[in-house]
CSV table of C-alpha atoms and ligand atoms in Angstrom, one decimal:
chain,number,residue,atom,x,y,z
A,223,MET,CA,21.4,189.0,19.6
A,224,PRO,CA,24.2,189.0,17.0
A,225,GLU,CA,23.0,188.3,13.5
A,226,ILE,CA,24.9,185.0,13.2
A,227,LEU,CA,23.1,183.6,16.2
A,228,ASP,CA,19.8,184.5,14.8
A,229,GLN,CA,20.8,182.8,11.6
A,230,ALA,CA,22.0,179.7,13.4
A,231,ARG,CA,18.8,179.5,15.4
A,232,SER,CA,16.7,179.1,12.3
A,233,GLN,CA,19.2,177.3,10.1
A,234,VAL,CA,20.8,174.9,12.6
A,235,LEU,CA,18.4,174.6,15.5
A,236,GLU,CA,15.2,174.5,13.5
A,237,ASN,CA,16.4,172.9,10.3
A,238,GLY,CA,19.5,170.9,11.3
A,239,VAL,CA,21.7,172.4,8.7
A,240,GLY,CA,25.2,173.2,10.0
A,241,LEU,CA,26.9,176.6,9.6
A,242,ASP,CA,29.3,177.0,6.8
A,243,GLU,CA,32.9,178.3,7.2
A,244,ALA,CA,31.9,182.0,7.2
A,245,GLY,CA,29.2,181.3,9.8
A,246,VAL,CA,31.7,179.3,12.0
A,247,LEU,CA,34.2,182.2,11.7
A,248,ALA,CA,31.5,184.7,12.8
A,249,VAL,CA,30.8,182.5,15.9
A,250,LEU,CA,34.6,182.2,16.7
A,251,ASN,CA,34.8,186.0,16.5
A,252,LEU,CA,31.9,186.7,18.8
A,253,PRO,CA,32.8,189.1,21.6
A,254,ASP,CA,32.8,187.7,25.2
A,255,GLU,CA,29.5,189.1,26.1
A,256,HIS,CA,27.7,187.0,23.5
A,257,LEU,CA,29.5,183.7,24.4
A,258,PRO,CA,26.8,182.6,26.9
A,259,ALA,CA,24.2,183.0,24.2
A,260,ALA,CA,26.3,181.0,21.7
A,261,LEU,CA,26.9,178.2,24.2
A,262,GLN,CA,23.2,178.1,25.0
A,263,LEU,CA,22.2,177.9,21.4
A,264,ALA,CA,24.9,175.1,20.8
A,265,HIS,CA,23.5,173.3,23.8
A,266,ASP,CA,19.9,173.6,22.4
A,267,VAL,CA,21.1,172.3,19.0
A,268,ARG,CA,22.8,169.3,20.7
A,269,MET,CA,19.7,168.5,22.7
A,270,ARG,CA,17.4,168.8,19.7
A,271,TRP,CA,19.5,166.8,17.2
A,272,CYS,CA,21.5,164.4,19.5
A,273,GLY,CA,19.5,164.3,22.7
A,274,PRO,CA,20.6,164.5,26.3
A,275,GLU,CA,22.7,161.3,26.4
A,276,VAL,CA,26.5,161.5,26.8
A,277,GLU,CA,28.7,158.9,25.2
A,278,VAL,CA,31.5,157.8,27.6
A,279,GLU,CA,34.7,156.4,26.3
A,280,GLY,CA,38.0,155.1,27.6
A,281,ILE,CA,41.2,154.9,25.6
A,282,VAL,CA,44.5,153.0,26.0
A,283,SER,CA,47.8,153.0,24.2
A,284,LEU,CA,48.7,149.5,22.9
A,285,LYS,CA,52.0,150.7,21.5
A,286,THR,CA,53.5,153.9,22.9
A,287,GLY,CA,56.2,156.1,21.6
A,288,GLY,CA,58.9,155.6,18.9
A,289,CYS,CA,56.6,156.8,16.0
A,290,PRO,CA,58.4,157.6,12.8
A,291,GLU,CA,56.1,160.5,12.0
A,292,ASP,CA,56.8,164.1,13.1
A,293,CYS,CA,53.5,165.6,14.2
A,294,HIS,CA,54.8,168.6,16.0
A,295,PHE,CA,52.5,168.4,19.0
A,296,CYS,CA,53.2,164.7,19.8
A,297,SER,CA,55.4,163.4,22.6
A,298,GLN,CA,55.3,159.9,20.9
A,299,SER,CA,57.2,160.9,17.8
A,300,GLY,CA,60.6,159.2,17.8
A,301,LEU,CA,62.1,162.2,16.0
A,302,PHE,CA,62.0,164.6,19.0
A,303,THR,CA,63.9,164.6,22.3
A,304,SER,CA,60.7,163.8,24.2
A,305,PRO,CA,61.2,161.7,27.4
A,306,VAL,CA,58.4,159.2,26.3
A,307,ARG,CA,60.0,155.8,25.6
A,308,SER,CA,58.7,153.1,23.4
A,309,VAL,CA,56.6,150.4,25.1
A,310,TRP,CA,54.0,147.7,24.2
A,311,LEU,CA,51.0,146.7,26.3
A,312,ASP,CA,50.4,143.0,26.7
A,313,ILE,CA,47.0,141.4,26.0
A,314,PRO,CA,46.1,140.7,29.7
A,315,SER,CA,46.8,144.3,30.5
A,316,LEU,CA,44.7,145.4,27.5
A,317,VAL,CA,41.8,143.3,28.7
A,318,GLU,CA,42.2,144.7,32.2
A,319,ALA,CA,42.1,148.3,30.8
A,320,ALA,CA,38.9,147.4,28.9
A,321,LYS,CA,37.4,146.1,32.1
A,322,GLN,CA,38.4,149.3,34.0
A,323,THR,CA,36.8,151.3,31.3
A,324,ALA,CA,33.6,149.3,31.2
A,325,LYS,CA,33.3,149.7,35.0
A,326,THR,CA,32.8,153.4,34.5
A,327,GLY,CA,29.7,152.8,32.4
A,328,ALA,CA,31.6,153.6,29.2
A,329,THR,CA,30.3,152.0,26.0
A,330,GLU,CA,33.4,152.7,23.9
A,331,PHE,CA,37.0,151.5,24.3
A,332,CYS,CA,39.5,152.8,21.9
A,333,ILE,CA,42.8,151.0,21.3
A,334,VAL,CA,45.5,153.4,20.0
A,335,ALA,CA,49.0,152.8,18.6
A,336,ALA,CA,51.7,155.3,17.9
A,337,VAL,CA,52.5,154.3,14.3
A,338,ARG,CA,52.4,155.7,10.8
A,339,GLY,CA,50.2,152.7,10.0
A,340,PRO,CA,50.0,149.1,11.4
A,341,ASP,CA,52.5,146.4,10.5
A,342,ALA,CA,51.9,142.7,10.7
A,343,ARG,CA,52.9,142.5,14.4
A,344,LEU,CA,50.4,145.2,15.4
A,345,MET,CA,47.6,143.7,13.3
A,346,LYS,CA,48.2,140.3,15.0
A,347,GLN,CA,48.2,142.0,18.5
A,348,MET,CA,45.0,143.7,17.5
A,349,ARG,CA,43.3,140.5,16.4
A,350,GLU,CA,44.2,138.7,19.6
A,351,GLY,CA,43.4,141.7,21.8
A,352,VAL,CA,40.1,142.5,20.3
A,353,ALA,CA,39.0,138.9,20.5
A,354,ALA,CA,40.1,138.7,24.1
A,355,ILE,CA,38.2,141.8,25.0
A,356,LYS,CA,35.1,140.7,23.2
A,357,ALA,CA,35.2,137.4,25.1
A,358,GLU,CA,35.4,139.0,28.5
A,359,VAL,CA,34.1,142.6,28.4
A,360,ASP,CA,30.8,144.1,27.3
A,361,ILE,CA,32.0,147.1,25.4
A,362,GLN,CA,32.3,148.3,21.9
A,363,VAL,CA,35.9,148.4,20.5
A,364,ALA,CA,37.3,151.2,18.4
A,365,ALA,CA,40.8,151.6,17.1
A,366,SER,CA,43.3,154.3,16.1
A,367,LEU,CA,46.3,152.9,14.3
A,368,GLY,CA,47.3,155.5,11.8
A,369,MET,CA,47.0,155.2,8.1
A,370,LEU,CA,45.5,152.0,6.7
A,371,THR,CA,45.6,150.0,3.5
A,372,GLN,CA,42.3,148.6,2.1
A,373,GLU,CA,43.3,145.1,3.4
A,374,GLN,CA,43.9,146.5,6.9
A,375,VAL,CA,40.5,148.2,6.8
A,376,ASP,CA,38.9,145.0,5.8
A,377,GLU,CA,40.7,143.1,8.6
A,378,LEU,CA,39.6,145.5,11.2
A,379,VAL,CA,36.0,145.2,10.1
A,380,ASP,CA,36.4,141.4,10.3
A,381,MET,CA,37.8,141.7,13.9
A,382,GLY,CA,34.6,143.5,14.9
A,383,VAL,CA,36.1,147.0,15.3
A,384,HIS,CA,33.1,149.2,15.0
A,385,ARG,CA,34.6,152.7,14.8
A,386,TYR,CA,38.0,154.0,13.6
A,387,ASN,CA,39.7,157.1,14.8
A,388,HIS,CA,41.9,159.0,12.5
A,389,ASN,CA,42.3,162.7,13.2
A,390,LEU,CA,42.9,165.3,10.5
A,391,GLU,CA,44.4,167.3,13.4
A,392,THR,CA,44.0,170.7,11.8
A,393,CYS,CA,42.8,172.3,8.6
A,394,LYS,CA,44.3,171.5,5.2
A,395,SER,CA,46.0,174.9,4.8
A,396,TYR,CA,47.8,174.7,8.2
A,397,PHE,CA,48.6,170.9,8.2
A,398,PRO,CA,52.1,171.2,6.5
A,399,ASN,CA,53.1,173.5,9.4
A,400,VAL,CA,52.4,170.7,11.9
A,401,VAL,CA,53.3,167.5,10.0
A,402,THR,CA,55.8,167.0,7.2
A,403,THR,CA,56.2,163.2,7.1
A,404,HIS,CA,52.7,162.6,5.5
A,405,SER,CA,50.0,164.7,4.0
A,406,TRP,CA,46.5,165.8,4.9
A,407,GLU,CA,45.3,164.0,1.8
A,408,GLU,CA,46.8,160.7,2.9
A,409,ARG,CA,44.8,161.0,6.1
A,410,TRP,CA,41.7,161.8,4.1
A,411,GLU,CA,42.2,158.7,2.0
A,412,THR,CA,42.3,156.5,5.1
A,413,LEU,CA,39.1,158.2,6.3
A,414,ARG,CA,37.4,157.5,2.9
A,415,MET,CA,38.2,153.8,3.1
A,416,VAL,CA,37.0,153.6,6.6
A,417,ARG,CA,33.7,155.3,5.7
A,418,GLU,CA,33.2,152.9,2.7
A,419,SER,CA,33.9,149.9,4.9
A,420,GLY,CA,30.9,150.6,7.1
A,421,MET,CA,32.9,151.4,10.2
A,422,GLU,CA,31.9,154.6,12.0
A,423,VAL,CA,34.3,157.4,11.2
A,424,CYS,CA,35.8,159.3,14.2
A,425,CYS,CA,37.8,162.3,13.1
A,426,GLY,CA,38.8,165.4,15.0
A,427,GLY,CA,41.9,167.4,15.9
A,428,ILE,CA,43.7,169.7,18.2
A,429,LEU,CA,43.1,173.4,18.7
A,430,GLY,CA,46.0,175.7,19.7
A,431,LEU,CA,48.7,174.4,17.3
A,432,GLY,CA,49.3,178.0,16.1
A,433,GLU,CA,46.4,178.1,13.6
A,434,THR,CA,44.6,181.3,13.0
A,435,VAL,CA,40.9,181.8,13.9
A,436,GLU,CA,40.2,181.7,10.2
A,437,GLN,CA,42.0,178.3,10.0
A,438,ARG,CA,39.9,177.0,12.9
A,439,ALA,CA,36.8,177.9,10.9
A,440,GLU,CA,38.3,176.2,7.8
A,441,PHE,CA,38.9,173.1,9.9
A,442,ALA,CA,35.3,173.0,11.2
A,443,ALA,CA,34.0,173.3,7.6
A,444,GLN,CA,36.3,170.5,6.4
A,445,LEU,CA,35.2,168.2,9.2
A,446,ALA,CA,31.6,169.0,8.4
A,447,GLU,CA,32.2,168.0,4.8
A,448,LEU,CA,33.7,164.7,6.0
A,449,ASP,CA,30.6,164.3,8.2
A,450,PRO,CA,32.1,162.0,10.8
A,451,HIS,CA,30.1,160.1,13.3
A,452,GLU,CA,32.3,161.5,16.1
A,453,VAL,CA,34.6,164.5,16.4
A,454,PRO,CA,37.1,164.4,19.3
A,455,LEU,CA,38.2,167.9,20.2
A,456,ASN,CA,41.6,168.2,21.8
A,457,PHE,CA,43.2,171.4,23.1
A,458,LEU,CA,47.0,171.5,22.9
A,459,ASN,CA,48.8,170.3,26.0
A,460,PRO,CA,52.3,171.4,25.1
A,461,ARG,CA,54.6,168.5,25.6
A,462,PRO,CA,58.3,168.9,26.6
A,463,GLY,CA,60.7,168.2,23.8
A,464,THR,CA,58.2,168.6,21.0
A,465,PRO,CA,58.4,171.5,18.5
A,466,LEU,CA,55.2,172.9,20.0
A,467,GLY,CA,56.4,172.4,23.6
A,468,ASP,CA,56.5,176.1,24.3
A,469,ARG,CA,53.2,177.1,22.8
A,470,PRO,CA,50.7,178.8,25.1
A,471,VAL,CA,47.6,176.8,26.0
A,472,VAL,CA,44.3,177.9,24.4
A,473,GLU,CA,42.3,180.5,26.4
A,474,GLY,CA,39.3,179.0,28.1
A,475,LYS,CA,36.9,181.4,26.4
A,476,ASP,CA,38.4,180.6,23.0
A,477,ALA,CA,38.0,176.9,23.7
A,478,LEU,CA,34.3,177.4,24.6
A,479,ARG,CA,33.8,179.5,21.5
A,480,ALA,CA,35.2,176.7,19.4
A,481,ILE,CA,33.0,174.1,21.1
A,482,ALA,CA,29.9,176.2,20.3
A,483,ALA,CA,31.1,176.9,16.7
A,484,PHE,CA,31.9,173.2,16.0
A,485,ARG,CA,28.6,172.1,17.3
A,486,LEU,CA,26.8,174.7,15.2
A,487,ALA,CA,28.8,173.4,12.1
A,488,MET,CA,27.9,169.8,12.9
A,489,PRO,CA,24.5,169.5,14.7
A,490,ARG,CA,24.3,165.7,14.7
A,491,THR,CA,27.9,164.6,15.4
A,492,ILE,CA,29.1,163.1,18.6
A,493,LEU,CA,31.3,166.0,19.8
A,494,ARG,CA,33.7,164.6,22.3
A,495,TYR,CA,36.0,166.2,24.9
A,496,ALA,CA,39.4,164.7,24.4
A,497,GLY,CA,42.8,165.7,25.7
A,498,GLY,CA,43.8,169.1,27.2
A,499,ARG,CA,40.5,170.1,28.6
A,500,GLU,CA,41.7,169.8,32.2
A,501,ILE,CA,44.4,172.4,31.5
A,502,THR,CA,42.5,174.7,29.1
A,503,LEU,CA,39.1,174.7,30.8
A,504,GLY,CA,39.5,173.3,34.3
A,505,ASP,CA,36.4,172.1,36.2
A,506,LEU,CA,34.2,175.1,35.6
A,507,GLY,CA,35.0,175.3,31.9
A,508,THR,CA,34.4,171.6,31.5
A,509,ARG,CA,30.9,172.1,32.8
A,510,ASP,CA,30.4,175.0,30.5
A,511,GLY,CA,31.4,172.9,27.5
A,512,LEU,CA,29.0,170.2,28.4
A,513,LEU,CA,26.3,172.8,28.5
A,514,GLY,CA,27.6,174.3,25.2
A,515,GLY,CA,27.5,171.5,22.6
A,516,ILE,CA,29.7,168.7,23.9
A,517,ASN,CA,27.9,165.3,24.2
A,518,ALA,CA,30.7,162.9,24.8
A,519,VAL,CA,33.7,162.5,27.0
A,520,ILE,CA,36.9,160.5,27.4
A,521,VAL,CA,37.1,159.4,31.0
A,522,GLY,CA,40.1,158.4,32.9
A,523,ASN,CA,43.7,158.8,31.6
A,524,TYR,CA,44.8,159.6,28.1
A,525,LEU,CA,47.7,157.9,26.2
A,526,THR,CA,50.7,159.5,27.8
A,527,THR,CA,49.1,162.0,30.2
A,528,LEU,CA,46.6,161.7,33.0
A,529,GLY,CA,43.0,162.8,33.1
A,530,ARG,CA,40.9,163.6,36.1
A,531,PRO,CA,39.2,160.6,37.9
A,532,ALA,CA,36.3,159.1,35.9
A,533,THR,CA,34.2,159.5,39.0
A,534,ASP,CA,34.5,163.3,38.8
A,535,ASP,CA,33.2,163.4,35.3
A,536,LEU,CA,30.4,160.9,36.1
A,537,LYS,CA,29.3,163.0,39.0
A,538,LEU,CA,29.3,166.1,36.8
A,539,LEU,CA,27.1,164.3,34.3
A,540,ASP,CA,24.8,163.3,37.1
A,541,ASP,CA,24.6,166.9,38.4
A,542,LEU,CA,23.8,168.1,34.9
A,543,LYS,CA,21.1,165.4,34.6
A,544,MET,CA,22.7,164.1,31.5
A,545,PRO,CA,22.3,160.3,31.2
A,546,VAL,CA,25.3,158.2,30.2
A,547,LYS,CA,24.5,156.5,26.9
A,548,ALA,CA,23.9,152.8,27.5
A,549,LEU,CA,25.4,150.0,25.4
A,550,SER,CA,22.0,148.7,24.2
A,551,ALA,CA,21.3,152.2,22.8
A,552,THR,CA,24.4,152.0,20.6
A,553,LEU,CA,24.1,148.4,19.3
B,65,MET,CA,62.6,147.3,43.9
B,66,ALA,CA,60.7,150.5,44.7
B,67,THR,CA,57.0,150.0,45.2
B,68,SER,CA,55.7,153.5,45.8
B,69,ASP,CA,55.8,156.6,43.8
B,70,VAL,CA,58.9,158.7,44.4
B,71,ALA,CA,57.6,162.3,44.7
B,72,THR,CA,59.0,164.8,42.3
B,73,ALA,CA,62.1,166.3,43.8
B,74,GLY,CA,61.0,164.7,47.1
B,75,ALA,CA,63.2,163.8,50.0
B,76,GLY,CA,65.9,161.5,48.9
B,77,ALA,CA,65.2,161.9,45.2
B,78,ALA,CA,68.4,162.8,43.3
B,79,TRP,CA,66.6,163.7,40.1
B,80,CYS,CA,63.4,165.4,39.2
B,81,ASP,CA,61.2,162.6,37.8
B,82,ARG,CA,59.6,165.0,35.3
B,83,CYS,CA,62.4,166.9,33.7
B,84,GLY,CA,65.3,164.7,34.6
B,85,GLU,CA,67.4,167.6,36.0
B,86,PRO,CA,69.0,167.5,39.5
B,87,ALA,CA,66.2,167.6,42.1
B,88,GLY,CA,68.3,169.8,44.4
B,89,VAL,CA,68.9,172.5,41.8
B,90,GLY,CA,65.9,174.9,41.4
B,91,GLU,CA,62.4,174.5,42.7
B,92,HIS,CA,60.8,172.4,39.9
B,93,VAL,CA,57.6,174.1,40.7
B,94,ALA,CA,56.3,173.7,37.2
B,95,CYS,CA,57.3,170.1,37.2
B,96,ARG,CA,55.4,169.4,40.4
B,97,ALA,CA,52.3,171.1,39.0
B,98,ALA,CA,52.6,169.2,35.7
B,99,ARG,CA,53.0,165.9,37.6
B,100,GLU,CA,49.4,166.2,38.8
B,101,LEU,CA,48.4,165.3,35.3
B,102,GLU,CA,51.4,163.3,34.1
B,103,PRO,CA,53.2,160.1,35.1
B,104,PRO,CA,56.9,160.4,35.9
B,105,ARG,CA,59.3,160.0,33.0
B,106,TYR,CA,62.8,159.8,34.7
B,107,CYS,CA,63.9,157.6,37.5
B,108,ALA,CA,64.4,159.8,40.5
B,109,HIS,CA,67.3,157.6,41.7
B,110,CYS,CA,69.4,157.4,38.5
B,111,ARG,CA,67.9,159.7,35.9
B,112,ARG,CA,67.3,156.9,33.4
B,113,ARG,CA,64.3,157.4,31.2
B,114,MET,CA,61.7,154.9,32.4
B,115,LYS,CA,59.3,152.7,30.3
B,116,VAL,CA,55.9,154.2,31.2
B,117,GLN,CA,52.6,152.7,30.5
B,118,VAL,CA,49.5,154.8,31.1
B,119,LEU,CA,46.3,152.9,31.7
B,120,PRO,CA,42.7,154.2,31.9
B,121,VAL,CA,43.1,154.0,35.7
B,122,GLY,CA,46.7,154.5,36.9
B,123,TRP,CA,50.1,154.1,35.4
B,124,SER,CA,53.3,152.1,35.8
B,125,ALA,CA,56.9,153.1,35.2
B,126,VAL,CA,59.9,150.8,35.0
B,127,CYS,CA,63.5,151.7,35.5
B,128,VAL,CA,65.9,148.9,34.4
B,129,ALA,CA,68.0,149.5,37.5
B,130,HIS,CA,65.4,150.4,40.1
B,131,GLY,CA,62.3,148.4,39.2
B,132,GLU,CA,58.7,149.4,38.9
B,133,ILE,CA,56.7,152.1,40.5
B,134,ARG,CA,52.9,152.6,40.1
B,135,GLY,CA,50.5,155.4,40.6
C,768,LIG,S1,51.4,159.7,13.7
C,768,LIG,FE1,50.4,159.7,15.7
C,768,LIG,S2,51.8,158.9,17.2
C,768,LIG,FE2,52.9,159.3,15.3
C,768,LIG,S3,53.8,161.4,15.7
C,768,LIG,FE3,51.8,161.7,14.6
C,768,LIG,S4,50.3,161.9,16.3
C,768,LIG,FE4,52.2,161.0,17.2
C,769,LIG,ZN1,61.9,169.2,37.1
C,770,LIG,ZN1,66.7,154.1,38.2
């Protein structure tokens, strides 16, 4: 057994204290033959500190495309020659999407908009949309609307949005290579306000943007410092027309190493499979990740791309004897 | 108005609905593979970029000239 896994067993599994940056890096550098042991340990940590339940979420894009920011992975930036056109979802369709999501047994419905931050039109649409969902659908509403002002944070709390997603995307040292229209610190400031408001903080990122393994470890440590309620883990799905459109996808084994390492850095967080898993991991790898530290999934489609059918994921959870977290357990 | 999905580079399609290039030129193998996990972006009849809305279950795509398709 490599030394880092022995250390993690006593430090993380037994005492619930996450690995630091050096520890995460050691896990990310483990040779293939030790990957199964790392995944098993990460799974044990998840079972011990989070339990067997899996949180299921659906997401929908309220405002797609035409974003003024330049996140190099994103097909919704209006600054690239991506084929994604700007479009708004109407409220009846939003409510229908929430209903579709609730039908899967999901407890979370996240409303997302491709914006730098919300304007008055978007906040109005949110107020009406969240109220309409709450009137008709039994599901918790989360939001992801970019950078917020304090007034907007307060408004979202008032609407009953219980969790806010704002991804740091990558580590601080690599961020300027991925985004030039705003800073990592600006994102951090929104996260700080969200945390202080009492909303749950959801913050993760994308692996495979060209960051080094050391920078992946840096990112895990920075997320651990933030201590979010939830960490969505995406793997780059290179989008045509974006600056990262020709990047290779993350190797399945590297993705699994990252899942184990992020779990060992953050024993108590909700670690969610988000975009790109279908391409990076396929069905078998998806299963390995759920047995290697992941305890939440996005089911159904993503914002501009499609996922596998929700029924496939639910069947997998059933096979793995992992109960879907119920709404009553989260209220 | 079209009511069914026009297959990528399928019979009668003039344009690839993923990359927007002529359907009859090249194989569009990568496009067809990608379309398993993506909605169409270009109208297969006229090559216009469509307004595409992805929902948790399914998607819709609208061409101003050729109407809506769903998948
Ligand atoms: S802010 Fe969001 S929607 Fe806009 S380019 Fe960046 S990731 Fe895409
Ligand atoms: Zn094509
Ligand atoms: Zn057309």
